[in-house]
Coordinates of C-alpha atoms and ligand atoms in Angstrom, one line a residue:
M11 CA 17.9 -0.4 3.2
S12 CA 21.5 -1.3 2.2
K13 CA 24.3 1.2 2.8
F14 CA 24.6 1.5 -1.0
M15 CA 21.2 3.0 -1.6
N16 CA 21.5 6.4 -3.4
E17 CA 20.9 9.0 -0.8
K18 CA 18.3 10.8 -2.8
Y19 CA 16.0 7.8 -2.6
C20 CA 16.6 7.0 1.1
R21 CA 13.5 8.9 2.3
L22 CA 11.3 7.9 -0.6
E23 CA 8.0 6.4 0.4
A24 CA 7.2 3.9 -2.2
Y25 CA 3.6 3.1 -3.5
T26 CA 2.0 0.2 -1.7
P27 CA 0.0 -1.9 -4.3
G28 CA -3.1 -3.8 -3.3
E29 CA -2.7 -7.2 -2.0
Q30 CA -2.2 -10.0 -4.6
P31 CA -2.4 -12.9 -2.2
Q32 CA -1.2 -16.3 -3.3
D33 CA -2.0 -18.3 -0.2
K34 CA -5.7 -19.0 -0.9
K35 CA -8.5 -18.1 -3.2
Y36 CA -10.3 -15.0 -2.3
I37 CA -13.2 -13.1 -3.8
K38 CA -10.9 -10.4 -4.9
L39 CA -12.5 -7.0 -4.8
N40 CA -9.4 -5.0 -3.8
T41 CA -7.6 -3.9 -7.0
N42 CA -10.3 -2.9 -9.5
E43 CA -9.6 -5.7 -11.9
S44 CA -12.3 -7.0 -14.2
P45 CA -14.1 -10.1 -13.0
Y46 CA -14.3 -11.2 -16.6
P47 CA -11.5 -12.9 -18.5
P48 CA -10.0 -11.4 -21.8
S49 CA -12.1 -11.9 -24.9
Q50 CA -11.8 -15.1 -27.1
G51 CA -9.7 -13.0 -29.7
V52 CA -7.1 -12.3 -27.0
L53 CA -6.9 -15.9 -26.0
D54 CA -6.5 -16.9 -29.7
A55 CA -3.8 -14.2 -30.4
V56 CA -1.5 -15.4 -27.5
N57 CA -1.0 -18.8 -29.1
T58 CA 2.0 -21.1 -29.4
D59 CA 3.0 -19.4 -32.7
A60 CA 3.3 -16.2 -30.8
V61 CA 5.1 -17.7 -27.9
S62 CA 7.6 -19.5 -30.3
L63 CA 8.8 -16.1 -31.4
L64 CA 9.7 -14.9 -28.0
N65 CA 13.4 -15.3 -28.9
L66 CA 13.0 -12.1 -30.9
Y67 CA 12.6 -8.7 -29.5
P68 CA 9.2 -7.0 -30.0
D69 CA 8.6 -4.0 -32.3
P70 CA 9.6 -1.0 -30.1
E71 CA 7.4 1.4 -32.0
C72 CA 4.4 -1.0 -31.5
K73 CA 3.2 0.2 -34.9
N74 CA 0.2 -2.2 -35.3
L75 CA -1.0 -1.7 -31.8
R76 CA -0.8 2.1 -32.1
R77 CA -2.6 2.0 -35.4
T78 CA -5.4 -0.1 -33.9
I79 CA -5.8 2.2 -30.9
A80 CA -5.7 5.3 -33.3
E81 CA -8.5 3.8 -35.3
Q82 CA -10.7 3.1 -32.3
Y83 CA -10.4 6.6 -31.0
T84 CA -10.4 8.4 -34.4
V85 CA -6.9 10.0 -33.9
E86 CA -3.7 9.4 -35.9
E87 CA -1.0 6.9 -35.0
K88 CA 1.4 9.8 -34.2
N89 CA -1.0 10.9 -31.4
V90 CA -0.7 7.6 -29.7
F91 CA 1.8 6.4 -27.1
V92 CA 1.8 3.0 -25.5
G93 CA 3.4 2.0 -22.2
N94 CA 3.9 -0.8 -19.8
G95 CA 0.7 -0.1 -17.9
S96 CA -0.6 3.4 -17.5
D97 CA 1.6 3.7 -14.4
D98 CA 4.6 3.8 -16.8
I99 CA 3.0 6.6 -18.8
L100 CA 2.2 8.7 -15.7
N101 CA 5.8 8.2 -14.5
F102 CA 7.0 9.3 -18.0
A103 CA 4.8 12.4 -17.9
F104 CA 6.1 13.5 -14.6
M105 CA 9.7 12.9 -15.9
A106 CA 9.2 14.6 -19.2
F107 CA 7.1 17.7 -18.2
C108 CA 7.7 18.4 -14.5
G109 CA 10.8 19.8 -12.7
K110 CA 12.1 22.2 -10.2
D111 CA 10.6 25.1 -12.1
S112 CA 7.5 23.4 -13.4
P113 CA 5.8 21.9 -10.4
A114 CA 2.9 19.4 -10.3
A115 CA -0.5 19.7 -8.8
F116 CA -3.1 16.9 -8.0
P117 CA -6.0 16.3 -5.6
D118 CA -5.1 15.5 -2.0
I119 CA -7.1 12.3 -2.4
S120 CA -6.5 10.6 -5.7
Y121 CA -4.4 7.9 -7.2
G122 CA -1.4 7.4 -4.7
F123 CA 1.2 7.1 -7.4
Y124 CA 1.1 10.8 -8.3
K125 CA 2.7 11.8 -5.1
V126 CA 5.2 9.0 -5.3
Y127 CA 6.3 9.9 -8.8
A128 CA 6.6 13.6 -7.8
E129 CA 8.8 12.6 -4.9
L130 CA 10.8 10.0 -6.9
H131 CA 11.8 12.8 -9.4
A132 CA 12.2 15.5 -6.7
I133 CA 9.4 17.5 -8.3
P134 CA 7.7 20.3 -6.1
F135 CA 4.0 19.5 -5.8
T136 CA 0.8 20.8 -4.4
E137 CA -2.0 18.5 -3.2
I138 CA -5.2 20.4 -3.7
P139 CA -7.9 19.3 -1.2
L140 CA -11.1 17.8 -2.4
N141 CA -14.2 19.6 -1.1
G142 CA -16.3 18.4 1.8
K143 CA -18.2 16.1 -0.6
L144 CA -15.0 14.6 -1.7
E145 CA -15.3 16.2 -5.1
V146 CA -12.5 17.8 -7.2
C147 CA -13.3 21.6 -7.1
V148 CA -12.6 22.8 -10.6
R149 CA -12.0 26.4 -9.7
D150 CA -9.0 25.4 -7.6
Y151 CA -7.3 24.3 -10.8
I152 CA -8.1 27.4 -13.0
G153 CA -4.9 29.3 -14.0
I154 CA -2.7 27.7 -11.3
N155 CA 0.3 27.5 -13.6
K156 CA 1.3 24.0 -12.6
N157 CA 1.2 20.6 -14.4
I158 CA -2.1 19.0 -13.4
F159 CA -2.8 15.4 -12.9
I160 CA -6.4 14.4 -12.3
A161 CA -8.1 10.9 -12.5
N162 CA -11.5 11.0 -14.1
P163 CA -13.3 9.3 -12.5
N164 CA -11.2 10.1 -9.5
A165 CA -9.9 7.2 -7.3
P166 CA -11.0 6.1 -4.8
T167 CA -14.1 8.2 -4.9
G168 CA -15.4 7.4 -8.3
L169 CA -16.6 10.9 -8.8
T170 CA -16.4 12.5 -12.3
L171 CA -15.6 15.9 -14.0
S172 CA -17.4 17.1 -17.1
L173 CA -15.7 17.7 -20.4
D174 CA -16.6 21.3 -19.8
D175 CA -14.7 21.3 -16.5
I176 CA -11.7 19.7 -18.2
S177 CA -11.7 22.3 -21.0
R178 CA -11.7 25.1 -18.6
I179 CA -8.7 23.6 -16.8
C180 CA -6.8 23.1 -20.1
E181 CA -7.7 26.5 -21.3
S182 CA -6.5 28.4 -18.2
N183 CA -3.3 26.5 -17.9
K184 CA -1.9 26.8 -21.5
N185 CA 1.7 26.7 -20.4
N186 CA 1.4 23.5 -18.5
I187 CA 0.3 20.0 -19.3
V188 CA -3.0 18.6 -18.0
V189 CA -3.0 14.8 -17.6
I190 CA -6.4 13.3 -17.3
D191 CA -6.1 9.7 -16.1
E192 CA -9.0 7.8 -17.5
A193 CA -8.2 4.4 -15.9
Y194 CA -12.0 4.0 -15.1
V195 CA -13.6 6.1 -17.9
D196 CA -15.4 3.3 -19.5
F197 CA -17.6 2.7 -16.4
G198 CA -19.5 6.0 -16.7
A199 CA -17.5 9.2 -17.4
E200 CA -17.0 11.1 -20.6
S201 CA -13.6 10.6 -22.3
S202 CA -11.5 13.7 -22.9
V203 CA -9.8 12.1 -26.0
N204 CA -11.5 14.4 -28.5
L205 CA -10.4 17.4 -26.5
T206 CA -6.7 16.5 -27.3
K207 CA -7.4 17.8 -30.8
K208 CA -8.3 21.2 -29.4
F209 CA -5.8 21.4 -26.6
D210 CA -2.1 20.9 -27.2
N211 CA -1.4 20.7 -23.5
L212 CA -3.9 17.8 -22.8
I213 CA -2.8 14.1 -22.3
T214 CA -5.5 11.6 -22.0
V215 CA -4.2 8.3 -20.4
M216 CA -6.1 5.1 -20.5
T217 CA -5.4 1.5 -19.5
Y218 CA -6.2 -2.0 -20.6
S219 CA -6.2 -3.1 -16.9
K220 CA -9.8 -2.4 -16.0
S221 CA -12.5 -2.4 -18.6
R222 CA -10.4 -4.5 -21.0
S223 CA -9.6 -7.3 -18.5
M224 CA -5.9 -7.2 -19.0
A225 CA -4.3 -6.1 -15.7
G226 CA -1.9 -9.0 -15.9
A227 CA -0.6 -8.0 -19.4
R228 CA 0.6 -4.5 -18.4
L229 CA -0.7 -2.1 -21.1
G230 CA -1.7 1.5 -21.2
F231 CA -1.8 4.2 -23.7
A232 CA -1.9 8.0 -24.0
I233 CA -3.5 10.2 -26.6
A234 CA -2.2 13.7 -27.1
N235 CA -0.7 16.1 -29.5
E236 CA 2.2 14.8 -31.6
E237 CA 4.8 16.8 -29.9
I238 CA 3.9 15.6 -26.5
I239 CA 3.9 12.0 -27.8
K240 CA 7.5 12.6 -29.1
D241 CA 8.5 13.8 -25.6
L242 CA 7.1 10.7 -24.0
E243 CA 8.9 8.5 -26.7
K244 CA 12.1 10.2 -25.8
I245 CA 11.8 9.1 -22.2
K246 CA 10.7 5.6 -23.2
Y247 CA 13.7 5.2 -25.5
S248 CA 15.9 6.5 -22.7
T249 CA 14.7 3.8 -20.3
N250 CA 13.3 0.7 -22.0
P251 CA 12.4 0.8 -25.7
Y252 CA 11.0 -2.8 -25.6
S253 CA 8.6 -2.2 -22.7
I254 CA 5.7 -3.7 -24.5
N255 CA 6.4 -7.4 -24.9
R256 CA 5.3 -9.4 -28.0
L257 CA 2.4 -11.2 -26.3
T258 CA 1.0 -8.1 -24.8
N259 CA 1.3 -6.3 -28.1
L260 CA -0.8 -9.0 -29.8
A261 CA -3.3 -9.2 -27.0
G262 CA -3.7 -5.4 -27.1
I263 CA -4.6 -5.5 -30.8
A264 CA -7.0 -8.4 -30.4
A265 CA -8.8 -6.9 -27.4
L266 CA -9.7 -3.7 -29.4
K267 CA -11.1 -5.8 -32.2
D268 CA -13.4 -7.5 -29.7
N269 CA -14.7 -4.1 -28.3
S270 CA -18.4 -5.3 -28.1
Y271 CA -17.4 -8.0 -25.6
Y272 CA -15.9 -5.4 -23.4
V273 CA -18.7 -3.0 -23.7
E274 CA -21.1 -5.7 -22.7
N275 CA -19.0 -6.5 -19.7
C276 CA -18.9 -2.9 -18.6
K277 CA -22.7 -2.8 -18.8
K278 CA -22.8 -5.8 -16.4
I279 CA -20.4 -4.2 -14.1
I280 CA -22.3 -0.9 -14.0
E281 CA -25.5 -2.8 -13.3
A282 CA -23.9 -4.7 -10.5
R283 CA -22.4 -1.5 -9.1
E284 CA -25.8 0.2 -9.0
Y285 CA -27.4 -2.9 -7.5
T286 CA -24.8 -3.1 -4.7
K287 CA -25.0 0.7 -4.0
V288 CA -28.8 0.3 -3.3
E289 CA -28.3 -2.7 -1.1
L290 CA -25.5 -1.2 0.9
Q291 CA -27.6 2.0 1.5
K292 CA -30.4 -0.3 2.9
L293 CA -27.7 -1.5 5.4
G294 CA -27.0 2.0 6.4
F295 CA -23.8 2.6 4.3
E296 CA -23.0 6.0 3.0
L297 CA -21.4 6.1 -0.4
T298 CA -20.2 8.5 -3.1
D299 CA -21.9 8.3 -6.5
S300 CA -19.2 6.4 -8.1
K301 CA -19.2 6.1 -11.9
S302 CA -16.3 3.6 -11.7
N303 CA -15.8 -0.1 -11.2
F304 CA -15.5 0.4 -7.5
I305 CA -17.7 1.6 -4.6
F306 CA -16.4 3.9 -1.9
T307 CA -18.4 3.5 1.2
K308 CA -18.5 3.7 5.0
N309 CA -20.9 2.8 7.8
S310 CA -20.9 4.6 11.1
N311 CA -21.3 1.3 13.0
I312 CA -17.9 -0.1 11.8
D313 CA -14.6 1.6 11.0
G314 CA -13.1 1.0 7.6
E315 CA -10.1 -1.0 8.8
M316 CA -12.2 -3.3 10.9
L317 CA -14.6 -3.9 8.0
Y318 CA -11.7 -4.7 5.7
K319 CA -10.3 -7.2 8.3
K320 CA -13.6 -8.9 9.0
L321 CA -14.3 -9.4 5.3
K322 CA -10.7 -10.7 4.7
E323 CA -11.4 -13.4 7.4
K324 CA -14.5 -14.3 5.4
G325 CA -12.4 -14.6 2.2
I326 CA -13.4 -11.4 0.6
L327 CA -10.6 -8.8 -0.1
V328 CA -11.5 -5.1 -0.3
R329 CA -9.1 -2.1 0.0
H330 CA -8.7 0.2 3.0
F331 CA -6.7 3.4 3.0
S332 CA -5.2 4.7 6.2
K333 CA -5.1 8.4 5.0
D334 CA -6.9 10.4 7.7
R335 CA -9.7 11.9 5.6
I336 CA -10.8 8.6 4.1
K337 CA -9.9 6.1 6.8
D338 CA -13.6 5.4 7.7
Y339 CA -14.1 4.1 4.1
V340 CA -13.4 0.9 2.2
R341 CA -13.2 0.7 -1.5
I342 CA -14.9 -2.3 -3.0
T343 CA -14.2 -3.3 -6.7
V344 CA -17.4 -4.2 -8.5
G345 CA -17.3 -7.8 -9.5
T346 CA -20.0 -10.1 -10.9
K347 CA -23.5 -10.0 -9.4
E348 CA -22.8 -13.3 -7.7
Q349 CA -19.6 -11.9 -6.1
M350 CA -21.5 -8.8 -5.0
D351 CA -24.2 -11.1 -3.4
A352 CA -21.5 -13.0 -1.5
L353 CA -20.0 -9.6 -0.4
L354 CA -23.4 -8.4 0.8
A355 CA -24.1 -11.6 2.7
A356 CA -20.7 -11.3 4.5
I357 CA -21.2 -7.6 5.3
K358 CA -24.6 -8.5 6.9
T359 CA -23.0 -10.9 9.2
V360 CA -20.2 -8.5 10.1
I361 CA -22.3 -5.5 10.9
Ligands
PMP405 N1 -4.6 5.3 -12.7 C1 -5.4 5.0 -11.7 C2 -6.4 6.1 -11.2 C3 -5.4 3.7 -11.2 O1 -6.3 3.4 -10.2 C4 -4.6 2.7 -11.6 C5 -4.6 1.4 -11.2 N2 -4.0 1.1 -10.0 C6 -3.7 3.1 -12.7 C7 -3.7 4.4 -13.2 C8 -2.6 2.3 -13.2 O2 -3.1 1.2 -14.0 P1 -2.2 0.3 -14.8 O3 -0.7 0.6 -14.6 O4 -2.5 -1.1 -14.5 O5 -2.6 0.7 -16.3

């Protein structure tokens, strides 16, 4: 750290993203990307005509993109916010709605960025422990008077909450916002989008990075009450109004028009997930009932870190977290059936 670093950030512990190695080709099952490329419509949209307009700034309002998202989710354009990845939107939500007198709360085991954003903005926060089965315990969130951030399905467990649970949380915390981070919703959870019409404190956040095969384009969106969207816009226009570049804008519109392609891919990923779960169980692995595009698993014969290292040596990248409660586990992104067969073969030799 240089001597110039602002004192308030000196002790900040930044988020550690999953490895994106450039040294050799791995079977990459570590950052929950889709194994499938973007749809043909996306490839066609990002063409030389589009590239040749890069001398011009993009539309800061992203009107066409927001209209397309609004149509797909049967909400209005004014209920849609788009950001440079859902990370940006989560960050803005912490900035816009949390503060010294409006603390945040999230599960102790969840997406690691929630804690980083809270610390970045000096927001007091409570980490609410998952129960012994690694589930979010809904009653711990009832009437807690804090701004709540929950991933549904949760990461890295893949476990889900019902819409009934989410309604109870929103209903009992009317003076606070409830952010439901639906990065993985398309792999088997129910979306809370329609509840945003009922609860003016609910923000549903989604991403193009997982089910829509566009992690490299950086695009996420939030759906909420109009006033909430305006608050998020205020933060965006106070940081970077042009956060969605021209190419991503076009790709985002095209991807939604090719929805059936992505629905088909999700089906294949879900099938590969359920197949892999059964095969891992045959090998003595314990796992959560993940409804996401990853599997969270452990085996009493090998610790999580060792399994991660051995698989890496064999050219397969998975993710290991050193946090105490989950250090025995690895998180494995679900790829194609062929990738999962290669993973299973490697695991057999390791254990
Ligand atoms: N939420 C969760 C739960 C995630 O796992 C991720 C991916 N790391 C994100 C949000 C951020 O996704 P992105 O910024 O790529 O949209």
